Each structure stands twice: as C-alpha cells, then as structure tokens.
mmCIF file of the C-alpha atoms, coordinates in Angstrom:
data_MODEL
# 
_entry.id   MODEL 
# 
loop_
_atom_site.group_PDB 
_atom_site.id 
_atom_site.type_symbol 
_atom_site.label_atom_id 
_atom_site.label_alt_id 
_atom_site.label_comp_id 
_atom_site.label_asym_id 
_atom_site.label_entity_id 
_atom_site.label_seq_id 
_atom_site.pdbx_PDB_ins_code 
_atom_site.Cartn_x 
_atom_site.Cartn_y 
_atom_site.Cartn_z 
_atom_site.occupancy 
_atom_site.B_iso_or_equiv 
_atom_site.pdbx_formal_charge 
_atom_site.auth_seq_id 
_atom_site.auth_comp_id 
_atom_site.auth_asym_id 
_atom_site.auth_atom_id 
_atom_site.pdbx_PDB_model_num 
ATOM 1   C CA . GLN A 1 1   ? 129.672 -201.914 -96.699 1.00 0.00 ? 1   GLN A CA 1 
ATOM 2   C CA . VAL A 1 2   ? 130.163 -200.813 -93.109 1.00 0.00 ? 2   VAL A CA 1 
ATOM 3   C CA . GLN A 1 3   ? 127.343 -199.004 -91.386 1.00 0.00 ? 3   GLN A CA 1 
ATOM 4   C CA . LEU A 1 4   ? 127.104 -197.349 -87.988 1.00 0.00 ? 4   LEU A CA 1 
ATOM 5   C CA . VAL A 1 5   ? 123.621 -196.707 -86.647 1.00 0.00 ? 5   VAL A CA 1 
ATOM 6   C CA . GLU A 1 6   ? 123.086 -194.503 -83.600 1.00 0.00 ? 6   GLU A CA 1 
ATOM 7   C CA . SER A 1 7   ? 120.104 -194.360 -81.289 1.00 0.00 ? 7   SER A CA 1 
ATOM 8   C CA . GLY A 1 8   ? 119.100 -192.834 -77.968 1.00 0.00 ? 8   GLY A CA 1 
ATOM 9   C CA . GLY A 1 9   ? 119.317 -189.133 -78.698 1.00 0.00 ? 9   GLY A CA 1 
ATOM 10  C CA . GLY A 1 10  ? 116.568 -186.711 -77.800 1.00 0.00 ? 10  GLY A CA 1 
ATOM 11  C CA . LEU A 1 11  ? 115.495 -183.953 -75.452 1.00 0.00 ? 11  LEU A CA 1 
ATOM 12  C CA . VAL A 1 12  ? 116.692 -183.916 -71.856 1.00 0.00 ? 12  VAL A CA 1 
ATOM 13  C CA . GLN A 1 13  ? 116.546 -181.313 -69.097 1.00 0.00 ? 13  GLN A CA 1 
ATOM 14  C CA . PRO A 1 14  ? 119.714 -179.837 -67.601 1.00 0.00 ? 14  PRO A CA 1 
ATOM 15  C CA . GLY A 1 15  ? 121.056 -182.230 -65.002 1.00 0.00 ? 15  GLY A CA 1 
ATOM 16  C CA . GLY A 1 16  ? 119.385 -185.163 -66.691 1.00 0.00 ? 16  GLY A CA 1 
ATOM 17  C CA . SER A 1 17  ? 120.804 -188.337 -68.166 1.00 0.00 ? 17  SER A CA 1 
ATOM 18  C CA . LEU A 1 18  ? 120.848 -189.969 -71.561 1.00 0.00 ? 18  LEU A CA 1 
ATOM 19  C CA . ARG A 1 19  ? 122.190 -193.222 -72.977 1.00 0.00 ? 19  ARG A CA 1 
ATOM 20  C CA . LEU A 1 20  ? 123.387 -193.414 -76.571 1.00 0.00 ? 20  LEU A CA 1 
ATOM 21  C CA . SER A 1 21  ? 123.918 -196.639 -78.498 1.00 0.00 ? 21  SER A CA 1 
ATOM 22  C CA . CYS A 1 22  ? 125.686 -197.395 -81.762 1.00 0.00 ? 22  CYS A CA 1 
ATOM 23  C CA . ALA A 1 23  ? 125.828 -200.698 -83.622 1.00 0.00 ? 23  ALA A CA 1 
ATOM 24  C CA . ALA A 1 24  ? 128.291 -201.434 -86.419 1.00 0.00 ? 24  ALA A CA 1 
ATOM 25  C CA . SER A 1 25  ? 127.408 -203.871 -89.171 1.00 0.00 ? 25  SER A CA 1 
ATOM 26  C CA . GLY A 1 26  ? 128.630 -204.987 -92.587 1.00 0.00 ? 26  GLY A CA 1 
ATOM 27  C CA . ASN A 1 27  ? 131.975 -206.359 -93.739 1.00 0.00 ? 27  ASN A CA 1 
ATOM 28  C CA . ILE A 1 28  ? 133.990 -206.256 -90.539 1.00 0.00 ? 28  ILE A CA 1 
ATOM 29  C CA . PHE A 1 29  ? 137.173 -208.146 -89.761 1.00 0.00 ? 29  PHE A CA 1 
ATOM 30  C CA . SER A 1 30  ? 137.997 -206.193 -86.642 1.00 0.00 ? 30  SER A CA 1 
ATOM 31  C CA . ILE A 1 31  ? 137.228 -202.919 -84.897 1.00 0.00 ? 31  ILE A CA 1 
ATOM 32  C CA . SER A 1 32  ? 140.134 -201.548 -82.917 1.00 0.00 ? 32  SER A CA 1 
ATOM 33  C CA . ALA A 1 33  ? 138.326 -198.523 -81.539 1.00 0.00 ? 33  ALA A CA 1 
ATOM 34  C CA . MET A 1 34  ? 134.850 -197.055 -81.263 1.00 0.00 ? 34  MET A CA 1 
ATOM 35  C CA . GLY A 1 35  ? 133.639 -193.816 -79.826 1.00 0.00 ? 35  GLY A CA 1 
ATOM 36  C CA . TRP A 1 36  ? 131.528 -190.721 -79.890 1.00 0.00 ? 36  TRP A CA 1 
ATOM 37  C CA . PHE A 1 37  ? 132.107 -187.259 -81.305 1.00 0.00 ? 37  PHE A CA 1 
ATOM 38  C CA . ARG A 1 38  ? 129.774 -184.298 -81.330 1.00 0.00 ? 38  ARG A CA 1 
ATOM 39  C CA . GLN A 1 39  ? 129.249 -181.182 -83.385 1.00 0.00 ? 39  GLN A CA 1 
ATOM 40  C CA . ALA A 1 40  ? 127.242 -178.096 -82.540 1.00 0.00 ? 40  ALA A CA 1 
ATOM 41  C CA . PRO A 1 41  ? 126.184 -175.563 -85.200 1.00 0.00 ? 41  PRO A CA 1 
ATOM 42  C CA . GLY A 1 42  ? 129.095 -173.369 -86.239 1.00 0.00 ? 42  GLY A CA 1 
ATOM 43  C CA . LYS A 1 43  ? 131.627 -175.445 -84.331 1.00 0.00 ? 43  LYS A CA 1 
ATOM 44  C CA . GLU A 1 44  ? 134.139 -178.129 -85.194 1.00 0.00 ? 44  GLU A CA 1 
ATOM 45  C CA . ARG A 1 45  ? 133.460 -181.765 -84.512 1.00 0.00 ? 45  ARG A CA 1 
ATOM 46  C CA . GLU A 1 46  ? 135.035 -182.699 -81.194 1.00 0.00 ? 46  GLU A CA 1 
ATOM 47  C CA . LEU A 1 47  ? 135.870 -185.810 -79.230 1.00 0.00 ? 47  LEU A CA 1 
ATOM 48  C CA . VAL A 1 48  ? 133.486 -186.970 -76.526 1.00 0.00 ? 48  VAL A CA 1 
ATOM 49  C CA . ALA A 1 49  ? 134.868 -190.403 -75.646 1.00 0.00 ? 49  ALA A CA 1 
ATOM 50  C CA . THR A 1 50  ? 136.544 -193.420 -77.234 1.00 0.00 ? 50  THR A CA 1 
ATOM 51  C CA . ILE A 1 51  ? 137.173 -197.003 -76.220 1.00 0.00 ? 51  ILE A CA 1 
ATOM 52  C CA . THR A 1 52  ? 139.550 -199.588 -77.688 1.00 0.00 ? 52  THR A CA 1 
ATOM 53  C CA . SER A 1 53  ? 138.872 -203.275 -78.182 1.00 0.00 ? 53  SER A CA 1 
ATOM 54  C CA . ASP A 1 54  ? 141.002 -203.886 -75.087 1.00 0.00 ? 54  ASP A CA 1 
ATOM 55  C CA . GLY A 1 55  ? 138.775 -201.624 -73.025 1.00 0.00 ? 55  GLY A CA 1 
ATOM 56  C CA . TYR A 1 56  ? 140.990 -198.546 -72.706 1.00 0.00 ? 56  TYR A CA 1 
ATOM 57  C CA . THR A 1 57  ? 138.981 -195.354 -72.575 1.00 0.00 ? 57  THR A CA 1 
ATOM 58  C CA . ASN A 1 58  ? 139.583 -191.705 -73.307 1.00 0.00 ? 58  ASN A CA 1 
ATOM 59  C CA . TYR A 1 59  ? 137.267 -188.826 -72.428 1.00 0.00 ? 59  TYR A CA 1 
ATOM 60  C CA . ALA A 1 60  ? 137.069 -185.175 -73.262 1.00 0.00 ? 60  ALA A CA 1 
ATOM 61  C CA . ASP A 1 61  ? 137.929 -183.061 -70.230 1.00 0.00 ? 61  ASP A CA 1 
ATOM 62  C CA . SER A 1 62  ? 134.431 -181.597 -70.194 1.00 0.00 ? 62  SER A CA 1 
ATOM 63  C CA . MET A 1 63  ? 132.895 -185.073 -69.963 1.00 0.00 ? 63  MET A CA 1 
ATOM 64  C CA . LYS A 1 64  ? 135.133 -186.640 -67.337 1.00 0.00 ? 64  LYS A CA 1 
ATOM 65  C CA . GLY A 1 65  ? 133.045 -187.678 -64.365 1.00 0.00 ? 65  GLY A CA 1 
ATOM 66  C CA . ARG A 1 66  ? 129.811 -187.140 -66.286 1.00 0.00 ? 66  ARG A CA 1 
ATOM 67  C CA . SER A 1 67  ? 129.951 -189.935 -68.834 1.00 0.00 ? 67  SER A CA 1 
ATOM 68  C CA . THR A 1 68  ? 130.814 -193.594 -69.169 1.00 0.00 ? 68  THR A CA 1 
ATOM 69  C CA . ILE A 1 69  ? 131.660 -195.299 -72.441 1.00 0.00 ? 69  ILE A CA 1 
ATOM 70  C CA . SER A 1 70  ? 131.362 -199.055 -72.793 1.00 0.00 ? 70  SER A CA 1 
ATOM 71  C CA . ARG A 1 71  ? 131.542 -201.608 -75.562 1.00 0.00 ? 71  ARG A CA 1 
ATOM 72  C CA . ASP A 1 72  ? 130.135 -205.019 -76.397 1.00 0.00 ? 72  ASP A CA 1 
ATOM 73  C CA . ASN A 1 73  ? 132.675 -206.512 -78.793 1.00 0.00 ? 73  ASN A CA 1 
ATOM 74  C CA . ALA A 1 74  ? 130.486 -209.512 -79.590 1.00 0.00 ? 74  ALA A CA 1 
ATOM 75  C CA . LYS A 1 75  ? 127.760 -207.177 -80.846 1.00 0.00 ? 75  LYS A CA 1 
ATOM 76  C CA . ASN A 1 76  ? 130.064 -204.501 -82.323 1.00 0.00 ? 76  ASN A CA 1 
ATOM 77  C CA . THR A 1 77  ? 128.172 -202.000 -80.232 1.00 0.00 ? 77  THR A CA 1 
ATOM 78  C CA . VAL A 1 78  ? 129.318 -198.996 -78.230 1.00 0.00 ? 78  VAL A CA 1 
ATOM 79  C CA . TYR A 1 79  ? 127.342 -197.160 -75.551 1.00 0.00 ? 79  TYR A CA 1 
ATOM 80  C CA . LEU A 1 80  ? 127.654 -193.752 -73.967 1.00 0.00 ? 80  LEU A CA 1 
ATOM 81  C CA . GLN A 1 81  ? 125.921 -193.077 -70.663 1.00 0.00 ? 81  GLN A CA 1 
ATOM 82  C CA . MET A 1 82  ? 125.799 -189.350 -69.978 1.00 0.00 ? 82  MET A CA 1 
ATOM 83  C CA . THR A 1 83  ? 124.738 -187.746 -66.720 1.00 0.00 ? 83  THR A CA 1 
ATOM 84  C CA . SER A 1 84  ? 124.515 -184.220 -65.317 1.00 0.00 ? 84  SER A CA 1 
ATOM 85  C CA . LEU A 1 85  ? 123.949 -182.886 -68.801 1.00 0.00 ? 85  LEU A CA 1 
ATOM 86  C CA . LYS A 1 86  ? 124.476 -179.197 -69.467 1.00 0.00 ? 86  LYS A CA 1 
ATOM 87  C CA . PRO A 1 87  ? 123.130 -176.919 -72.211 1.00 0.00 ? 87  PRO A CA 1 
ATOM 88  C CA . GLU A 1 88  ? 126.602 -176.827 -73.751 1.00 0.00 ? 88  GLU A CA 1 
ATOM 89  C CA . ASP A 1 89  ? 126.377 -180.596 -74.279 1.00 0.00 ? 89  ASP A CA 1 
ATOM 90  C CA . ALA A 1 90  ? 123.670 -180.043 -76.891 1.00 0.00 ? 90  ALA A CA 1 
ATOM 91  C CA . ALA A 1 91  ? 124.900 -181.175 -80.304 1.00 0.00 ? 91  ALA A CA 1 
ATOM 92  C CA . VAL A 1 92  ? 124.590 -183.856 -82.930 1.00 0.00 ? 92  VAL A CA 1 
ATOM 93  C CA . TYR A 1 93  ? 126.414 -186.883 -81.604 1.00 0.00 ? 93  TYR A CA 1 
ATOM 94  C CA . TYR A 1 94  ? 128.214 -189.064 -84.142 1.00 0.00 ? 94  TYR A CA 1 
ATOM 95  C CA . CYS A 1 95  ? 129.310 -192.635 -83.676 1.00 0.00 ? 95  CYS A CA 1 
ATOM 96  C CA . TYR A 1 96  ? 132.841 -193.468 -84.786 1.00 0.00 ? 96  TYR A CA 1 
ATOM 97  C CA . ALA A 1 97  ? 134.615 -196.737 -85.518 1.00 0.00 ? 97  ALA A CA 1 
ATOM 98  C CA . TYR A 1 98  ? 138.032 -197.643 -86.850 1.00 0.00 ? 98  TYR A CA 1 
ATOM 99  C CA . VAL A 1 99  ? 137.330 -200.748 -88.923 1.00 0.00 ? 99  VAL A CA 1 
ATOM 100 C CA . ARG A 1 100 ? 139.563 -203.252 -90.656 1.00 0.00 ? 100 ARG A CA 1 
ATOM 101 C CA . GLN A 1 101 ? 137.609 -205.185 -93.270 1.00 0.00 ? 101 GLN A CA 1 
ATOM 102 C CA . SER A 1 102 ? 140.184 -207.895 -94.093 1.00 0.00 ? 102 SER A CA 1 
ATOM 103 C CA . THR A 1 103 ? 143.694 -209.071 -93.239 1.00 0.00 ? 103 THR A CA 1 
ATOM 104 C CA . LEU A 1 104 ? 144.969 -207.406 -96.426 1.00 0.00 ? 104 LEU A CA 1 
ATOM 105 C CA . SER A 1 105 ? 143.374 -204.018 -95.911 1.00 0.00 ? 105 SER A CA 1 
ATOM 106 C CA . ARG A 1 106 ? 144.198 -201.022 -93.794 1.00 0.00 ? 106 ARG A CA 1 
ATOM 107 C CA . GLY A 1 107 ? 141.834 -199.779 -91.165 1.00 0.00 ? 107 GLY A CA 1 
ATOM 108 C CA . MET A 1 108 ? 139.512 -196.929 -92.064 1.00 0.00 ? 108 MET A CA 1 
ATOM 109 C CA . ASP A 1 109 ? 137.391 -194.360 -90.276 1.00 0.00 ? 109 ASP A CA 1 
ATOM 110 C CA . TYR A 1 110 ? 133.631 -194.833 -90.369 1.00 0.00 ? 110 TYR A CA 1 
ATOM 111 C CA . TRP A 1 111 ? 130.956 -192.478 -89.131 1.00 0.00 ? 111 TRP A CA 1 
ATOM 112 C CA . GLY A 1 112 ? 127.304 -192.739 -88.305 1.00 0.00 ? 112 GLY A CA 1 
ATOM 113 C CA . LYS A 1 113 ? 124.769 -190.212 -89.535 1.00 0.00 ? 113 LYS A CA 1 
ATOM 114 C CA . GLY A 1 114 ? 124.387 -188.729 -86.075 1.00 0.00 ? 114 GLY A CA 1 
ATOM 115 C CA . THR A 1 115 ? 121.718 -188.472 -83.406 1.00 0.00 ? 115 THR A CA 1 
ATOM 116 C CA . PRO A 1 116 ? 120.750 -185.066 -81.984 1.00 0.00 ? 116 PRO A CA 1 
ATOM 117 C CA . VAL A 1 117 ? 120.891 -184.331 -78.275 1.00 0.00 ? 117 VAL A CA 1 
ATOM 118 C CA . THR A 1 118 ? 119.075 -181.280 -76.948 1.00 0.00 ? 118 THR A CA 1 
ATOM 119 C CA . VAL A 1 119 ? 119.576 -180.066 -73.381 1.00 0.00 ? 119 VAL A CA 1 
ATOM 120 C CA . SER A 1 120 ? 116.974 -177.479 -72.438 1.00 0.00 ? 120 SER A CA 1 
ATOM 121 C CA . SER A 1 121 ? 114.376 -176.574 -69.826 1.00 0.00 ? 121 SER A CA 1 
# 
C-alpha cells in the first residue's frame, strides 16, 4: 500500500557524481523522515543520509562533504546528490521512509527495492 521507487543508480568513475531519486506513493498520511541506506555484499546495511519533514539532515561520517540530501514534500520525493565518489561507495542503495498512513495508526518503516551504484574505472 506504500511503495518507494528508486532511480538514478548506475556506473560512475571514481571522483564522479551521481544523483539518486526516490518517490513514495500509496496510502500516505504523513512522512516524517526519508533517507538513503546502502548495503555492500557481505556487509550490514548502513546509513547514508536522512532528512526530516522539517528539513533537518543527518549524514554518515564518510559522506559528509560529499553528498547532499534534499526533499520535495509536495511530491513525497527524496534526492541524494553524491560527488567525489570512491570505490568504497559502491553498493545497493535503498530508499527509506517512515510513513504514517492514518491518524489512528503508528508510523512504520518502508523500504525501496534498491538501486545499484558501481564506482569503478
């Protein structure tokens, strides 16, 4: 009933840039936070960046200064602009949203299916 669809992943050279997008749709009353996580093979899923509906942001230490997260509340869409990409940034990037579907329900975590990012020469 709530879907998150990512786009923008692909192959980029070290030092290059990439812009990811994620749109939420379905039965949505409010979204208090959206963000991006990533997971490389054999590793745990980790935070990349998040942004609240009020515009407060949080970044992983490894991404500070190299990424910018933004959000269009009217479109329920979150963006991640990444620059100066490194091979260790390669992973499947997952969109995240904390969604409340009605005034009587609790918020829940929702995840996209992921978009792969490859950083290689």
